[in-house]
Coordinates of C-alpha atoms and ligand atoms in Angstrom, one line a residue:
X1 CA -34.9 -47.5 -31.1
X2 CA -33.4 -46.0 -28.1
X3 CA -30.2 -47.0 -26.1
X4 CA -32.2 -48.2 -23.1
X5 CA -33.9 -50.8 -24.9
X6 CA -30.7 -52.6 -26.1
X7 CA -29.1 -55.6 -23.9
X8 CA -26.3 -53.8 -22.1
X9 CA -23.7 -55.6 -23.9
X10 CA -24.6 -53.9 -27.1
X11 CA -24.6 -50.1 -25.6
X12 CA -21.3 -50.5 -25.1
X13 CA -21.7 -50.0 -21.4
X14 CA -20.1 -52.3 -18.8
X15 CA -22.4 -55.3 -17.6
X16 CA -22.3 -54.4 -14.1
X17 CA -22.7 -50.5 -14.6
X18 CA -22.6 -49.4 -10.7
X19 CA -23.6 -46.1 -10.4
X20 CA -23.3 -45.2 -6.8
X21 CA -19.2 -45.9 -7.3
X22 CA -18.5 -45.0 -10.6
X23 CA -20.1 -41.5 -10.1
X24 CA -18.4 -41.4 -6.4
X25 CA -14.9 -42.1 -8.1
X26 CA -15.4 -39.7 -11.0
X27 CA -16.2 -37.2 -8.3
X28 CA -13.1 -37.8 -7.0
X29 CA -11.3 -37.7 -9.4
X30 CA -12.7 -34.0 -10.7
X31 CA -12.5 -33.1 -6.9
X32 CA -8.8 -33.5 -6.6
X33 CA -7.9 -32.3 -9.9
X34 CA -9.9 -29.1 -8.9
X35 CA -7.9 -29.0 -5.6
X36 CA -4.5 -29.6 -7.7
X37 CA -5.9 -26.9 -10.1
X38 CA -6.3 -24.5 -7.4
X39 CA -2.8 -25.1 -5.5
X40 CA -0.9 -24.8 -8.9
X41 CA -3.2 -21.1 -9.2
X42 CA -2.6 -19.9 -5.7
X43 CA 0.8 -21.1 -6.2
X44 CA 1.3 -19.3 -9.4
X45 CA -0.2 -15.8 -8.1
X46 CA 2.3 -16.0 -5.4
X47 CA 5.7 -16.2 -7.3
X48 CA 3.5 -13.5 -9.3
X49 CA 2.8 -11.2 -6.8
X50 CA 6.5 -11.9 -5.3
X51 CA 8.5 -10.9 -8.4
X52 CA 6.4 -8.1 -8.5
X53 CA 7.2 -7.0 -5.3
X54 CA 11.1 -7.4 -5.9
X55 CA 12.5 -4.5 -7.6
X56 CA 14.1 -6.0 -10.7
X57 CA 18.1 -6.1 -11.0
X58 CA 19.2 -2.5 -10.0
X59 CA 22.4 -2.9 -12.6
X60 CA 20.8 -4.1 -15.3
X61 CA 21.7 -1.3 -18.8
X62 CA 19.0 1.0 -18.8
X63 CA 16.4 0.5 -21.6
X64 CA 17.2 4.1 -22.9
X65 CA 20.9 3.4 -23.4
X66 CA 20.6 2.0 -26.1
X67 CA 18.5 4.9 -28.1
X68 CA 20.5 7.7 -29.6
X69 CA 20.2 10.7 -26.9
X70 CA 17.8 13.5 -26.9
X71 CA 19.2 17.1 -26.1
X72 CA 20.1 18.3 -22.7
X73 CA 17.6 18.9 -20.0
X74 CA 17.1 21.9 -18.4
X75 CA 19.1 22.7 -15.8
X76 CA 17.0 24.9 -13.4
X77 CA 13.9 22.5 -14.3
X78 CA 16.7 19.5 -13.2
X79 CA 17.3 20.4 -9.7
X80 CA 13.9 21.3 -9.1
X81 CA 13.0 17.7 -10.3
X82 CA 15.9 16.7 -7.7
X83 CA 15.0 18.4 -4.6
X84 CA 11.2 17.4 -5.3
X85 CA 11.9 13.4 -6.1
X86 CA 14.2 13.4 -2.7
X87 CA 11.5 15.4 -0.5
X88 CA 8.4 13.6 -1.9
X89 CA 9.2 10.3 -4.3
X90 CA 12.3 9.1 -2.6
X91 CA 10.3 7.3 0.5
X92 CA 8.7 4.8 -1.9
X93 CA 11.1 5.1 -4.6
X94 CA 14.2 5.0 -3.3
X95 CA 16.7 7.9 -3.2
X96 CA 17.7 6.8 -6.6
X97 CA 15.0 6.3 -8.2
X98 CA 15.4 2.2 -8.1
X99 CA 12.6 1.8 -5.9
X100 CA 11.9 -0.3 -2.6
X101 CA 10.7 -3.4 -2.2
X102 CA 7.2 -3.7 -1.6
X103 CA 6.4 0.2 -2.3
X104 CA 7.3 2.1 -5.4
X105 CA 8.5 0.3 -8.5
X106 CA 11.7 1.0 -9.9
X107 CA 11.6 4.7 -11.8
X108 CA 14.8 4.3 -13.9
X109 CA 13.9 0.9 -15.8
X110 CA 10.2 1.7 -16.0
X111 CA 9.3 1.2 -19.6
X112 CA 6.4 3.0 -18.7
X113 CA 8.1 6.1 -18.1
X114 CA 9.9 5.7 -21.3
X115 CA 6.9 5.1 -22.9
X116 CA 5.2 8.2 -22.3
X117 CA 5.4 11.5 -23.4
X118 CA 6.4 14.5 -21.1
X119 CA 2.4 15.6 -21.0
X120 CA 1.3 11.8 -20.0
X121 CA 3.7 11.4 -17.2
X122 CA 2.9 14.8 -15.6
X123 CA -0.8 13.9 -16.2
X124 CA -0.3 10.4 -14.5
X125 CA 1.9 11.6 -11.5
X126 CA -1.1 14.3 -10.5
X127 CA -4.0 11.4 -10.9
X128 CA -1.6 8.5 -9.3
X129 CA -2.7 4.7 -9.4
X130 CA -5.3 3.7 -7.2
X131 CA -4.4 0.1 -5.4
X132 CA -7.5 -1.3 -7.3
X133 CA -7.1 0.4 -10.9
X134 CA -7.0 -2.6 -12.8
X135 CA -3.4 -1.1 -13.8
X136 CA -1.9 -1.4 -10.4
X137 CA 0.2 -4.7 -10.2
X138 CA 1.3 -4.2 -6.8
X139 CA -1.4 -3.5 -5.4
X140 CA 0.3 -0.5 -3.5
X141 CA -1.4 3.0 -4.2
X142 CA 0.6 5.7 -6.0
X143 CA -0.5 8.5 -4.4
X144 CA -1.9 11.5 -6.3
X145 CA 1.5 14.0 -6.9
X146 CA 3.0 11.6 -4.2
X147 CA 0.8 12.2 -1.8
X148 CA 1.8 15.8 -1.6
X149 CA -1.3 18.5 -2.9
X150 CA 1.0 21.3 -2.2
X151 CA 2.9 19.7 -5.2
X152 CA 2.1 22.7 -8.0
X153 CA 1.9 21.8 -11.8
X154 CA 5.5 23.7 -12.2
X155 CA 6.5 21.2 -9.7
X156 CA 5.3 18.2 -11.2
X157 CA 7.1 18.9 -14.5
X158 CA 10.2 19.2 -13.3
X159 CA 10.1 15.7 -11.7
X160 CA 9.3 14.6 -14.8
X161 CA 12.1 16.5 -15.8
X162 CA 14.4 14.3 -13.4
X163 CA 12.8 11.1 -14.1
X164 CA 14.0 11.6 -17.8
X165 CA 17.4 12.0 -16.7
X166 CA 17.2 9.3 -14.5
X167 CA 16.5 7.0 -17.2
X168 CA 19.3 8.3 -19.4
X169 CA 22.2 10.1 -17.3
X170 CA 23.4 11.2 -20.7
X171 CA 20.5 14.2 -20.9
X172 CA 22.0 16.0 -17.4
X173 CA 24.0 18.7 -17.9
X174 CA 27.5 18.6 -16.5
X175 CA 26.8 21.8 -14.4
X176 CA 24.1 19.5 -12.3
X177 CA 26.8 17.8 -10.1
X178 CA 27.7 21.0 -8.8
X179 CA 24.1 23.2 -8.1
X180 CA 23.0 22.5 -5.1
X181 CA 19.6 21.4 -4.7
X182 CA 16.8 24.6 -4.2
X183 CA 14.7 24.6 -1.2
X184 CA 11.2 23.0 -2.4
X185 CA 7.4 22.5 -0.9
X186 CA 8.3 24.1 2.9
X187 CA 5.3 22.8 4.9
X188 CA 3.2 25.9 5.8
X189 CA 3.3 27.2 9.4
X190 CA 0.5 26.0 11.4
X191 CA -2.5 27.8 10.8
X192 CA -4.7 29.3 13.5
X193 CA -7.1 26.5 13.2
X194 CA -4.8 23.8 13.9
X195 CA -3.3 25.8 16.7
X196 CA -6.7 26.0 18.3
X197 CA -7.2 22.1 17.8
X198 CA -3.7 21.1 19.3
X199 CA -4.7 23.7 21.9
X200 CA -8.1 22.0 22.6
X201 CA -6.1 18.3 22.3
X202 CA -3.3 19.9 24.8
X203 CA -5.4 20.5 27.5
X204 CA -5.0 24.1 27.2
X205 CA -1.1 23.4 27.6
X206 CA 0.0 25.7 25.2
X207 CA 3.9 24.3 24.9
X208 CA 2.3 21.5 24.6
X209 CA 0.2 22.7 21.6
X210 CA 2.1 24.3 20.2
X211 CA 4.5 20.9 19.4
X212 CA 1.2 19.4 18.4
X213 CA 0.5 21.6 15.8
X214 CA 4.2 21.6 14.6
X215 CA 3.9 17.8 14.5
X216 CA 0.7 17.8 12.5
X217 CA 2.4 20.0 10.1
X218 CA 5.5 17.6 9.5
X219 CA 3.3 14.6 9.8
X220 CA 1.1 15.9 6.8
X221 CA 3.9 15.9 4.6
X222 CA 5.9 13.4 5.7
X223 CA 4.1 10.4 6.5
X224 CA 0.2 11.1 5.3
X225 CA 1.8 9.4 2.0
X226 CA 1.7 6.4 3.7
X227 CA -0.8 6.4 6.2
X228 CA -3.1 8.9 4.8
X229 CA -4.4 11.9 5.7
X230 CA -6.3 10.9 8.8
X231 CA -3.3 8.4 9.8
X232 CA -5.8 5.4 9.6
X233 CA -3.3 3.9 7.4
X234 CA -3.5 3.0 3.1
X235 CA -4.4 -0.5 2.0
X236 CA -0.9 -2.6 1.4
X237 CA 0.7 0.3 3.3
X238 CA 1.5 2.2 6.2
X239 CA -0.8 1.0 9.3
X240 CA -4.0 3.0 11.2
X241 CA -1.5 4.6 14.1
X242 CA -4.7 5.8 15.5
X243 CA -5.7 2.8 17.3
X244 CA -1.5 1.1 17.3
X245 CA -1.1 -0.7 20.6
X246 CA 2.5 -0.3 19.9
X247 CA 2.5 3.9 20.5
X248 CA 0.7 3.4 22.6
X249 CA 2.9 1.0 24.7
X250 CA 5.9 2.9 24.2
X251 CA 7.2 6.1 25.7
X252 CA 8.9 9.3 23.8
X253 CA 12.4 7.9 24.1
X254 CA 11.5 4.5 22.4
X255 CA 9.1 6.0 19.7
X256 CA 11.6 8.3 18.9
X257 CA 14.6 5.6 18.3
X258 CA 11.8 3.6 16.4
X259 CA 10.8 6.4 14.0
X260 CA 14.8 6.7 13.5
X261 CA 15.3 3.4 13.0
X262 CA 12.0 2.4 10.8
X263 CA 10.9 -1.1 10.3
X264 CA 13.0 -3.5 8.1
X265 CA 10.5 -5.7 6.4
X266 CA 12.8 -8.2 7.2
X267 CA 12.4 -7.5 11.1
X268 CA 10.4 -10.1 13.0
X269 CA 7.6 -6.8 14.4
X270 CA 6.9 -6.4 11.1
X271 CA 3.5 -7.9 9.8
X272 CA 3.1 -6.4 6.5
X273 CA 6.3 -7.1 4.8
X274 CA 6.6 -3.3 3.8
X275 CA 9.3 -0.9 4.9
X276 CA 9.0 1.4 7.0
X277 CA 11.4 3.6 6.1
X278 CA 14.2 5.4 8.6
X279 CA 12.4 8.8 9.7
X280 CA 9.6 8.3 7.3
X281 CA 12.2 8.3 4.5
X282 CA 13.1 12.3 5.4
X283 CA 16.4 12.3 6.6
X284 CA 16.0 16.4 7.3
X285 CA 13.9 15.7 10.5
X286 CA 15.7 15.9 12.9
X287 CA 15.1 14.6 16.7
X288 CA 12.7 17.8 17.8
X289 CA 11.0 16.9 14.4
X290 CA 10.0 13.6 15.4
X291 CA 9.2 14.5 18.8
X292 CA 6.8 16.9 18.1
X293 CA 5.3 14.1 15.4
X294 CA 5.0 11.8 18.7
X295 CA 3.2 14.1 20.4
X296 CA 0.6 14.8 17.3
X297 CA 0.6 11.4 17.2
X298 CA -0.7 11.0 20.9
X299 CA -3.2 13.5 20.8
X300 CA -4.7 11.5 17.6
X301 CA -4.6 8.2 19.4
X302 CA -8.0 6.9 20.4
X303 CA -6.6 6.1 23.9
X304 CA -6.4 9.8 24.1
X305 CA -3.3 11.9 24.8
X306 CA -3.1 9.6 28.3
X307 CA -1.5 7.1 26.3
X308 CA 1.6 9.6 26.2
X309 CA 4.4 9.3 28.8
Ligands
HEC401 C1 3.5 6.2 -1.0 C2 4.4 5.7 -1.9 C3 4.7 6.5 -3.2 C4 5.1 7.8 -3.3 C5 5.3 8.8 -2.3 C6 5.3 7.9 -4.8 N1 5.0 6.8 -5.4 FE1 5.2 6.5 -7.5 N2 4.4 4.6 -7.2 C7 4.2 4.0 -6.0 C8 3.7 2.7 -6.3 C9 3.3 1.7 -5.2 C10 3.8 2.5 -7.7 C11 3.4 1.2 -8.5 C12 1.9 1.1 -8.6 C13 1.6 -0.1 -9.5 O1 1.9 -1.2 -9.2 O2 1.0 0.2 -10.6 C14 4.2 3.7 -8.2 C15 4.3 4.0 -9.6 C16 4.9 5.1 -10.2 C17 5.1 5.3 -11.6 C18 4.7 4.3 -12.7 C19 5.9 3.3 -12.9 C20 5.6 2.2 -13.8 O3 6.5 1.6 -14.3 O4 4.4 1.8 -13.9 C21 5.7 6.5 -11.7 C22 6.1 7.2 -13.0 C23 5.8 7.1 -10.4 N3 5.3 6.2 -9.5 C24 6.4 8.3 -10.1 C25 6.4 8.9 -8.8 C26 6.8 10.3 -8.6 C27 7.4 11.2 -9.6 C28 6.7 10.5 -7.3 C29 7.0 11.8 -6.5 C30 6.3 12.9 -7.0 C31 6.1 9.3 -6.7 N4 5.9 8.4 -7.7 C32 5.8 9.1 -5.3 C33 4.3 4.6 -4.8 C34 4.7 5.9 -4.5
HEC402 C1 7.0 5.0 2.5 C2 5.9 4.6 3.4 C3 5.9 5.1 4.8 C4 6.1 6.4 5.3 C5 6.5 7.6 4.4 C6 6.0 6.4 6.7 N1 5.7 5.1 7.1 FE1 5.3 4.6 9.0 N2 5.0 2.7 8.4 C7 5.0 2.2 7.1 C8 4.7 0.8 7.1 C9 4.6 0.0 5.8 C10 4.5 0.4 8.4 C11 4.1 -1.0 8.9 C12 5.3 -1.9 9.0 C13 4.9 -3.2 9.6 O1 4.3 -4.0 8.9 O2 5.3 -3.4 10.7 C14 4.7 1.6 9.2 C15 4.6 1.6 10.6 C16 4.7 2.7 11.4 C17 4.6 2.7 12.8 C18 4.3 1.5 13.7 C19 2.9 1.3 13.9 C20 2.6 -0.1 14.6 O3 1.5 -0.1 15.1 O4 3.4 -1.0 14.5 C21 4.7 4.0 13.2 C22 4.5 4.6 14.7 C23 4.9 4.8 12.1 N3 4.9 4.0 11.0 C24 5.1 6.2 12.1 C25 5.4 6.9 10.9 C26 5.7 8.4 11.0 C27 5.6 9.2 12.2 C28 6.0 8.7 9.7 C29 6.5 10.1 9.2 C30 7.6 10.6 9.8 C31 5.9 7.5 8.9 N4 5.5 6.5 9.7 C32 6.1 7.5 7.5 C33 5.3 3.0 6.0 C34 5.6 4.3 6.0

């Protein structure tokens, strides 16, 4: 005998079972639970992806302090380390190594760096973190050796080298404070090639040219990190200043105080929330520098080198 056949009473269903309603309310009721469901998840990923983006507290005891110390580091291999991490890690990860909000984490907490051995942490900083390697919480690429290929294996160890005394200051040797840092990863001169393409973008002005060509030299190693190679920009990072209506609005003077100044995240031009940082994070260019990297700049801009003034 089936349910159907039985006097509604005895089914246990209510006499005046209304479908139409009953099925409308339920569906409103699983509708806004869904739609409470979803805020509290959207909510959730936020405060997620906002802590992550915070660099946690800078004064905090370093996780290593509390291990008994490993032997001295190197000291040639140290400064090495040093004058690499300020030339080509300190833009995203802060000139001490506590990262900047929104781009590099912070190095001297990492309990990845800990983690891993000498051999691992050289292998990662040549391969980098893709924004979309399931590894990648921020969502902000770490760029193969930094974003620098001129970055030579020798070179990459001794960062690693200064990333363990980062983590525990008790490893430097005392004669560290006083070495000064050696001159590291000089940008080539430009080579005839590029001469003969800032030539062809100058007009055939040769001054011209050649500031072009010294521009796309300093621009390849100190702001492709950032906005890649091409200067169409990096997802969650520097923009496409190919096609920026703000160059192209501006004139040398103004792009040159801008480049000094950078953009806070916390200044109301900025859309992305991401520093950019004072003079690309390279406080050796100096004013000429960034001139010529405005004019490579204009002769890379789709409104053509016009856009200059
Ligand atoms: C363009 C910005 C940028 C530059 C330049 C850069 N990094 Fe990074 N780095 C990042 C970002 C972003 C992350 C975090 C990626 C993620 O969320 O997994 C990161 C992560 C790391 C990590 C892993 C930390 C952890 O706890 O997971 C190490 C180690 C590291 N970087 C070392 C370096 C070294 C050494 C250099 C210089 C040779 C360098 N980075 C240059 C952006 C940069
Ligand atoms: C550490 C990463 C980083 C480096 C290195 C860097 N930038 Fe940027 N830059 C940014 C970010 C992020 C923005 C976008 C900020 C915003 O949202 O307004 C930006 C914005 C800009 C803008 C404004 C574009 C626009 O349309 O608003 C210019 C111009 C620029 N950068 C030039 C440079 C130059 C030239 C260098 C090298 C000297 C450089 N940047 C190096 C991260 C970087």
């Amino acid at each position: 005998m089936t349910n159907a056949s039985l006097p509604s009473h005895m089914t246990g269903l209510p006499r005046q079972w209304c479908w139409p309603h009953e099925l409308a309310a339920l569906a409103l009721a699983i509708g806004m639970g869904a739609a409470a469901l979803a805020v509290m998840v959207g909510a959730a990923y936020m405060m997620r992806a906002l802590q992550i983006r915070l660099t946690p507290n800078p004064n905090a005891p370093l996780p290593i302090a509390a291990l008994p110390p490993e032997p001295e580091l190197d000291l040639d291999s140290f400064v090495h380390g040093r004058a690499i991490f300020s030339t080509v890690c300190a833009m995203c990860h802060g000139p001490d190594g506590r990262g900047i909000r929104g781009l590099g984490r912070d190095l001297t907490h990492s309990l990845f760096v800990c983690d891993q051995r000498d051999s691992a942490l050289a292998s990662f900083i040549r391969k980098g973190r893709t924004a979309n390697d399931p590894l990648n919480l921020t969502k902000v690429e770490m760029p193969p050796r930094g974003g620098r290929p001129d970055m030579t294996d020798e070179n990459v160890s001794q960062v690693v080298t200064y990333l363990r005394g980062l983590q525990d200051p008790r490893r430097v040797p005392a004669a560290a404070a006083t070495t000064p840092n050696p001159v590291v990863l000089v940008p080539p001169p430009p080579s005839q090639d590029d001469l003969a393409k800032a030539l062809a973008a100058a007009g055939g002005d040769a001054e011209l040219a050649e500031y072009i060509a010294n521009g796309s030299r300093l621009f390849a190693s100190s702001c492709t990190s950032c906005h890649g190679r091409d200067a169409k920009g990096m997802p969650n990072l520097g923009k496409d200043l190919t096609v920026s209506t703000f160059i192209a609005e501006r004139d040398d003077d103004q792009m040159l105080e801008f480049l000094k100044r950078g953009r806070d995240p916390n200044d109301p031009l900025n859309t992305s929330k991401v520093a950019m940082p004072p003079k690309g994070g390279n406080p050796a260019l100096s004013e000429d520098d960034l001139l010529d990297i405005v004019a490579f700049l204009r002769s890379i801009h789709a409104r053509g080198p016009a856009a200059a003034k």
